Coordinates of C-alpha atoms in Angstrom, one line a residue:
X23 CA 70.7 109.3 146.8
X24 CA 69.2 107.9 143.6
X25 CA 69.9 103.9 145.0
X26 CA 68.2 104.6 147.8
X27 CA 65.4 106.5 146.0
X28 CA 65.1 103.8 143.3
X29 CA 64.9 100.8 146.2
X30 CA 62.4 102.9 148.0
X31 CA 60.2 103.5 145.0
X32 CA 60.6 99.6 144.1
X33 CA 59.4 98.4 147.3
X34 CA 57.0 100.7 148.1
X35 CA 55.5 100.3 144.1
X36 CA 51.7 100.7 144.7
X37 CA 52.3 103.8 147.1
X38 CA 54.4 105.4 144.4
X39 CA 51.8 104.6 141.4
X40 CA 48.8 105.9 143.8
X41 CA 50.9 108.9 144.6
X42 CA 51.1 109.5 140.9
X43 CA 47.6 108.2 140.3
X44 CA 46.2 110.8 143.0
X45 CA 48.7 113.9 141.3
X46 CA 47.1 113.4 138.0
X47 CA 43.4 112.8 139.1
X48 CA 43.4 115.9 141.3
X49 CA 45.4 118.0 139.5
X50 CA 42.9 117.2 136.7
X51 CA 40.1 117.8 138.7
X52 CA 41.5 121.0 139.7
X53 CA 42.1 121.9 136.5
X54 CA 38.8 121.0 135.0
X55 CA 37.1 123.7 137.5
X56 CA 39.6 126.3 137.0
X57 CA 40.2 126.0 133.2
X58 CA 43.4 127.3 131.6
X59 CA 43.8 131.0 130.3
X60 CA 46.3 130.3 127.5
X61 CA 46.3 133.3 125.1
X62 CA 46.2 133.9 121.5
X63 CA 47.4 137.6 121.6
X64 CA 50.4 139.0 123.0
X65 CA 51.5 142.1 124.0
X66 CA 55.2 143.2 122.8
X67 CA 57.6 145.0 124.9
X68 CA 59.7 148.1 123.7
X69 CA 61.4 147.0 120.5
X70 CA 61.3 148.6 117.1
X71 CA 58.6 146.1 115.4
X72 CA 56.2 147.5 118.2
X73 CA 57.1 150.9 117.9
X74 CA 56.1 150.3 113.9
X75 CA 53.1 148.9 114.8
X76 CA 52.1 152.2 117.2
X77 CA 53.2 154.1 113.9
X78 CA 51.0 152.5 111.4
X79 CA 48.1 152.6 114.0
X80 CA 48.6 156.5 114.9
X81 CA 49.3 157.4 111.4
X82 CA 47.5 155.1 109.2
X83 CA 44.3 153.9 111.2
X84 CA 46.3 150.7 112.0
X85 CA 46.5 149.6 108.2
X86 CA 49.2 146.8 107.5
X87 CA 49.5 146.0 111.4
X88 CA 46.9 143.4 111.4
X89 CA 46.1 139.9 109.8
X90 CA 46.1 140.0 105.9
X91 CA 44.6 138.5 103.5
X92 CA 43.0 138.8 99.9
X93 CA 39.8 137.9 98.3
X94 CA 40.4 136.9 94.8
X95 CA 38.0 136.9 92.4
X96 CA 37.5 135.9 88.2
X97 CA 34.8 135.6 85.6
X98 CA 34.9 135.2 81.9
X99 CA 32.4 138.0 81.4
X100 CA 34.8 140.5 83.1
X101 CA 34.9 141.7 86.7
X102 CA 33.4 144.8 85.6
X103 CA 30.3 142.8 84.2
X104 CA 27.0 144.1 86.0
X105 CA 25.7 141.1 87.5
X106 CA 29.8 140.5 88.8
X107 CA 30.3 143.6 89.9
X108 CA 26.9 143.9 91.8
X109 CA 27.8 140.6 93.4
X110 CA 31.3 141.0 94.5
X111 CA 30.3 145.1 95.6
X112 CA 27.4 143.5 97.9
X113 CA 30.2 141.1 99.2
X114 CA 33.1 143.8 100.4
X115 CA 30.3 145.8 101.6
X116 CA 29.1 142.7 104.3
X117 CA 32.9 141.7 105.0
X118 CA 33.7 145.9 105.4
X119 CA 30.7 145.9 107.9
X120 CA 32.5 143.5 110.3
X121 CA 33.9 144.8 113.4
X122 CA 37.7 145.1 113.2
X123 CA 37.8 144.2 109.6
X124 CA 38.8 146.7 106.7
X125 CA 38.6 146.1 102.8
X126 CA 40.1 147.9 100.3
X127 CA 37.4 146.7 96.7
X128 CA 39.2 146.9 93.3
X129 CA 36.2 149.0 92.1
X130 CA 37.7 151.9 94.5
X131 CA 39.6 154.2 93.4
X132 CA 42.1 153.0 96.1
X133 CA 42.3 149.4 94.7
X134 CA 42.4 150.4 90.8
X135 CA 45.7 148.4 90.8
X136 CA 44.3 145.1 92.1
X137 CA 42.3 144.5 88.4
X138 CA 44.5 142.5 86.1
X139 CA 45.7 145.4 83.2
X140 CA 47.3 142.7 81.0
X141 CA 47.8 139.2 80.1
X142 CA 45.3 136.2 79.1
X143 CA 42.9 137.3 82.2
X144 CA 43.4 141.1 81.4
X145 CA 40.0 142.5 83.0
X146 CA 38.5 138.9 84.2
X147 CA 40.7 138.8 87.3
X148 CA 40.7 141.1 90.3
X149 CA 41.4 140.7 94.1
X150 CA 39.9 142.7 97.1
X151 CA 42.6 143.3 100.0
X152 CA 41.3 142.3 103.8
X153 CA 42.7 143.2 107.0
X154 CA 42.1 142.4 110.5
X155 CA 42.6 145.0 113.1
X156 CA 45.7 144.5 115.1
X157 CA 45.5 142.6 118.8
X158 CA 42.6 140.2 116.6
X159 CA 42.7 136.5 118.4
X160 CA 43.3 133.8 116.4
X161 CA 39.6 132.3 117.5
X162 CA 38.5 135.9 116.2
X163 CA 39.8 135.4 113.0
X164 CA 38.5 132.1 112.5
X165 CA 35.4 133.4 113.6
X166 CA 35.4 136.4 111.0
X167 CA 36.5 134.2 108.2
X168 CA 33.6 132.0 108.5
X169 CA 31.4 134.7 108.6
X170 CA 32.8 135.7 105.1
X171 CA 32.5 132.7 103.7
X172 CA 29.1 132.4 104.3
X173 CA 28.3 135.5 102.4
X174 CA 30.1 134.9 99.5
X175 CA 27.7 134.9 96.3
X176 CA 27.1 132.3 93.9
X177 CA 27.3 133.9 90.7
X178 CA 27.0 132.2 87.1
X179 CA 30.9 131.8 85.7
X180 CA 32.1 133.4 88.9
X181 CA 34.9 131.6 90.7
X182 CA 35.8 133.7 94.2
X183 CA 38.7 132.5 96.3
X184 CA 40.1 133.4 99.7
X185 CA 43.8 133.4 100.5
X186 CA 46.1 134.5 103.2
X187 CA 47.1 134.1 107.0
X188 CA 43.1 135.8 107.5
X189 CA 41.6 132.9 106.2
X190 CA 44.4 130.2 106.9
X191 CA 42.7 127.5 108.8
X192 CA 44.8 126.2 111.9
X193 CA 44.8 122.7 112.7
X194 CA 46.8 121.0 115.8
X195 CA 49.5 119.0 113.8
X196 CA 49.2 115.2 114.6
X197 CA 53.1 114.0 114.7
X198 CA 53.5 113.0 118.3
X199 CA 50.5 110.4 117.3
X200 CA 52.8 109.7 114.4
X201 CA 56.1 109.6 116.1
X202 CA 54.5 107.6 119.2
X203 CA 53.1 104.8 116.8
X204 CA 56.6 104.5 115.0
X205 CA 58.0 104.3 118.8
X206 CA 55.6 101.4 119.7
X207 CA 57.1 99.6 116.7
X208 CA 60.9 100.4 117.1
X209 CA 60.8 99.3 120.5
X210 CA 59.2 96.1 120.4
X211 CA 62.1 95.0 117.2
X212 CA 64.5 96.7 120.0
X213 CA 63.6 94.8 123.0
X214 CA 62.0 92.0 122.2
X215 CA 59.0 92.4 124.7
X216 CA 55.9 94.1 124.7
X217 CA 56.5 95.0 128.6
X218 CA 59.6 96.4 127.6
X219 CA 58.4 98.7 125.2
X220 CA 55.1 99.9 127.1
X221 CA 57.2 100.9 130.5
X222 CA 59.1 103.9 128.5
X223 CA 56.1 104.8 126.3
X224 CA 53.6 104.7 129.5
X225 CA 56.0 106.6 131.8
X226 CA 56.4 109.5 129.4
X227 CA 52.5 109.7 128.9
X228 CA 52.1 109.8 132.7
X229 CA 54.6 112.4 133.1
X230 CA 52.8 114.7 130.1
X231 CA 49.8 114.4 131.9
X232 CA 50.6 115.5 135.0
X233 CA 53.2 118.0 133.7
X234 CA 50.2 119.6 131.2
X235 CA 48.0 119.4 134.4
X236 CA 50.3 121.8 136.0
X237 CA 51.4 123.9 133.4
X238 CA 47.5 124.5 132.7
X239 CA 47.4 126.0 136.4
X240 CA 50.4 127.9 136.0
X241 CA 48.7 129.8 133.2
X242 CA 46.7 131.2 135.7
X243 CA 49.7 133.2 136.8
X244 CA 51.6 133.6 133.6
X245 CA 50.8 134.7 130.2
X246 CA 50.7 131.1 128.6
X247 CA 50.6 130.8 124.6
X248 CA 47.9 128.5 123.4
X249 CA 50.7 126.4 121.5
X250 CA 52.5 125.9 124.7
X251 CA 50.6 122.4 125.3
X252 CA 51.7 121.3 122.1
X253 CA 55.0 122.1 122.5
X254 CA 54.8 120.7 125.8
X255 CA 53.6 117.2 124.6
X256 CA 56.1 116.7 121.8
X257 CA 58.9 117.6 124.1
X258 CA 57.8 115.4 127.2
X259 CA 57.2 112.6 124.4
X260 CA 61.1 113.1 123.2
X261 CA 62.4 113.3 126.7
X262 CA 60.2 111.0 128.3
X263 CA 60.9 108.4 126.3
X264 CA 64.4 108.7 126.1
X265 CA 64.9 108.9 129.6
X266 CA 63.1 105.6 130.6
X267 CA 64.4 104.1 127.7
X268 CA 67.9 104.6 129.4
X269 CA 66.9 103.2 132.8
X270 CA 65.0 100.1 131.6
X271 CA 67.9 99.0 129.1
X272 CA 70.3 99.2 132.1
X273 CA 67.9 97.3 134.5
X274 CA 67.7 94.3 131.6
X275 CA 71.7 94.4 131.3
X276 CA 72.0 94.3 135.2
X277 CA 69.1 91.0 135.2
X278 CA 71.3 89.6 132.3
X279 CA 74.6 90.2 134.6
X280 CA 72.9 88.0 137.6
X281 CA 71.4 90.4 139.9
X282 CA 67.7 89.7 141.5
X283 CA 65.1 92.6 140.6
X284 CA 65.6 94.9 143.6
X285 CA 69.6 95.3 142.7
X286 CA 68.9 95.7 139.5
X287 CA 66.4 98.5 139.4
X288 CA 68.7 100.1 142.5
X289 CA 71.9 100.0 140.1
X290 CA 69.7 101.0 136.9
X291 CA 68.7 104.2 139.0
X292 CA 71.9 105.1 141.0
X293 CA 73.5 105.0 137.4
X294 CA 71.4 105.8 134.5
X295 CA 69.1 107.5 136.5
X296 CA 71.9 110.4 137.3
X297 CA 72.5 110.6 133.7
X298 CA 68.8 111.2 133.4
X299 CA 68.8 113.5 135.9
X300 CA 71.4 115.6 134.7
X301 CA 70.1 115.5 131.0
X302 CA 66.9 116.7 132.4
X303 CA 67.8 119.2 134.6
X304 CA 69.9 120.5 131.6
X305 CA 66.8 120.9 129.3
X306 CA 65.0 122.6 132.0
X307 CA 67.6 124.9 132.4
X308 CA 68.4 125.6 128.6
X309 CA 64.4 126.2 128.5
X310 CA 64.2 128.9 131.4
X311 CA 66.7 130.6 129.5
X312 CA 64.1 132.1 127.0
X313 CA 62.8 134.3 130.0
X314 CA 65.8 136.1 129.3
X315 CA 64.3 137.5 126.4
X316 CA 61.5 139.2 128.4
X317 CA 58.8 138.4 126.6
X318 CA 55.6 137.4 128.7
X319 CA 54.3 134.5 126.1
X320 CA 57.5 133.0 125.5
X321 CA 58.1 133.2 129.6
X322 CA 55.1 131.4 130.0
X323 CA 56.2 128.9 127.1
X324 CA 59.4 128.2 129.2
X325 CA 57.6 128.0 132.2
X326 CA 55.0 125.5 130.9
X327 CA 57.6 123.1 129.0
X328 CA 60.1 123.0 131.8
X329 CA 57.2 121.8 133.8
X330 CA 56.5 119.1 131.5
X331 CA 59.9 118.0 131.1
X332 CA 60.8 118.4 134.7
X333 CA 58.1 116.0 135.5
X334 CA 58.4 113.5 133.1
X335 CA 61.8 113.4 134.3
X336 CA 60.9 112.6 137.9
X337 CA 58.3 109.9 136.5
X338 CA 61.1 108.2 135.3
X339 CA 63.0 108.1 138.3
X340 CA 60.2 107.0 140.4
X341 CA 57.4 105.9 138.6
X342 CA 59.2 103.5 136.3
X343 CA 60.7 101.8 139.5
X344 CA 57.5 101.2 140.8
X345 CA 56.1 99.6 137.6
X346 CA 59.2 97.6 137.1
X347 CA 58.5 96.1 140.7
X348 CA 54.9 95.7 139.6
X349 CA 55.6 93.7 136.4
X350 CA 58.8 92.1 137.8
X351 CA 59.6 88.9 135.9
X352 CA 57.3 89.1 133.7
X353 CA 58.9 92.3 131.6
X354 CA 61.1 89.5 129.2
X355 CA 58.2 87.5 128.6
X356 CA 56.2 88.2 125.1
X357 CA 53.3 86.8 123.8
X358 CA 52.2 87.2 120.3
X359 CA 48.9 88.6 121.2
X360 CA 50.5 91.1 122.8
X361 CA 52.4 92.3 119.6
X362 CA 49.4 92.0 117.9
X363 CA 48.0 94.3 120.4
X364 CA 50.8 96.6 119.7
X365 CA 50.7 96.3 116.1
X366 CA 46.9 97.6 116.3
X367 CA 47.3 100.3 118.5
X368 CA 50.5 101.6 116.4
X369 CA 48.5 101.5 113.1
X370 CA 45.2 103.1 115.2
X371 CA 47.6 105.7 115.9
X372 CA 49.0 106.2 112.1
X373 CA 45.1 105.9 110.5
X374 CA 44.3 108.8 113.2
X375 CA 47.3 110.9 112.5
X376 CA 46.2 111.1 108.8
X377 CA 42.9 111.6 109.0
X378 CA 41.6 108.5 108.6
X379 CA 39.0 107.7 111.6
X380 CA 37.3 105.3 110.4
X381 CA 40.4 103.0 109.6
X382 CA 40.9 103.4 113.6
X383 CA 37.3 101.8 114.2
X384 CA 38.1 99.0 111.9
X385 CA 41.7 97.9 113.6
X386 CA 40.0 98.5 116.8

């Protein structure tokens, strides 16, 4: 079966590439119309942590069940200085007036122990506790943090700092870009060919793209967390490059043994392709095992990640033979301009990952 599939994809290379393009474009267009329904707030089943939250809601007004943070302030004039006290009380009143936010001020009886009683900053350092209601989403928390920063007072000698998860800004990690940049360099060194390097990366990106589209559509059916896309990208890059690299390496070995292009592809898919299919199926089954946890958002995460891995595996078995058929004998040809271009792409990815967008423009 694998040999026939590899041979068919090689002979009908443009049909296979066209089908992948249609799948990506049609799925992307559909996703653009429907959008995604990822979530940042989740419900728990009947577990101890949920019962604990319910007790806090029923008997303590939800205190301790939501996001926590603190507003720390210090002044050499002392926190009880009239001007400092007036500014901070006004700030705490503004924050407390925000929906779903509660504040425990150090100027209240409940917060008297929140003023430093001894040490070099005794009477000069204090903090207020800030808590968001249970169930507040990440987006709402970020908006509330922005509102609090907007109403912070400016008083001579008064220093205010915000801490805790309420004020922790979230940025999507760019580790996958760093990994992709180093993958380009390592594959060029290992293969000695820009095209041989580009095939595994291109196949991985194609599988990730189509897989993420399917995962976005699935979000309308199951509860998918907002970080599922990020995890899908990281998993897809890892397995996609690995699977395609395995098949390309076997293909090049077959070529060195004197086989023609089509026969080399058929043997590679029939041997390395079987290992790829087994490895991909194992990863998918392992991810789907998370469904046994019976948590809605974990189930969505498992399905989403499994789709990306499964589609990436399928791309290695079908799209890769088609691309090899298009590249043909040029797979082993390397020109300096190709190496330089790949180096610039790698440098651009690193610059963007480390927060230097201007460097990207220079390298391009």
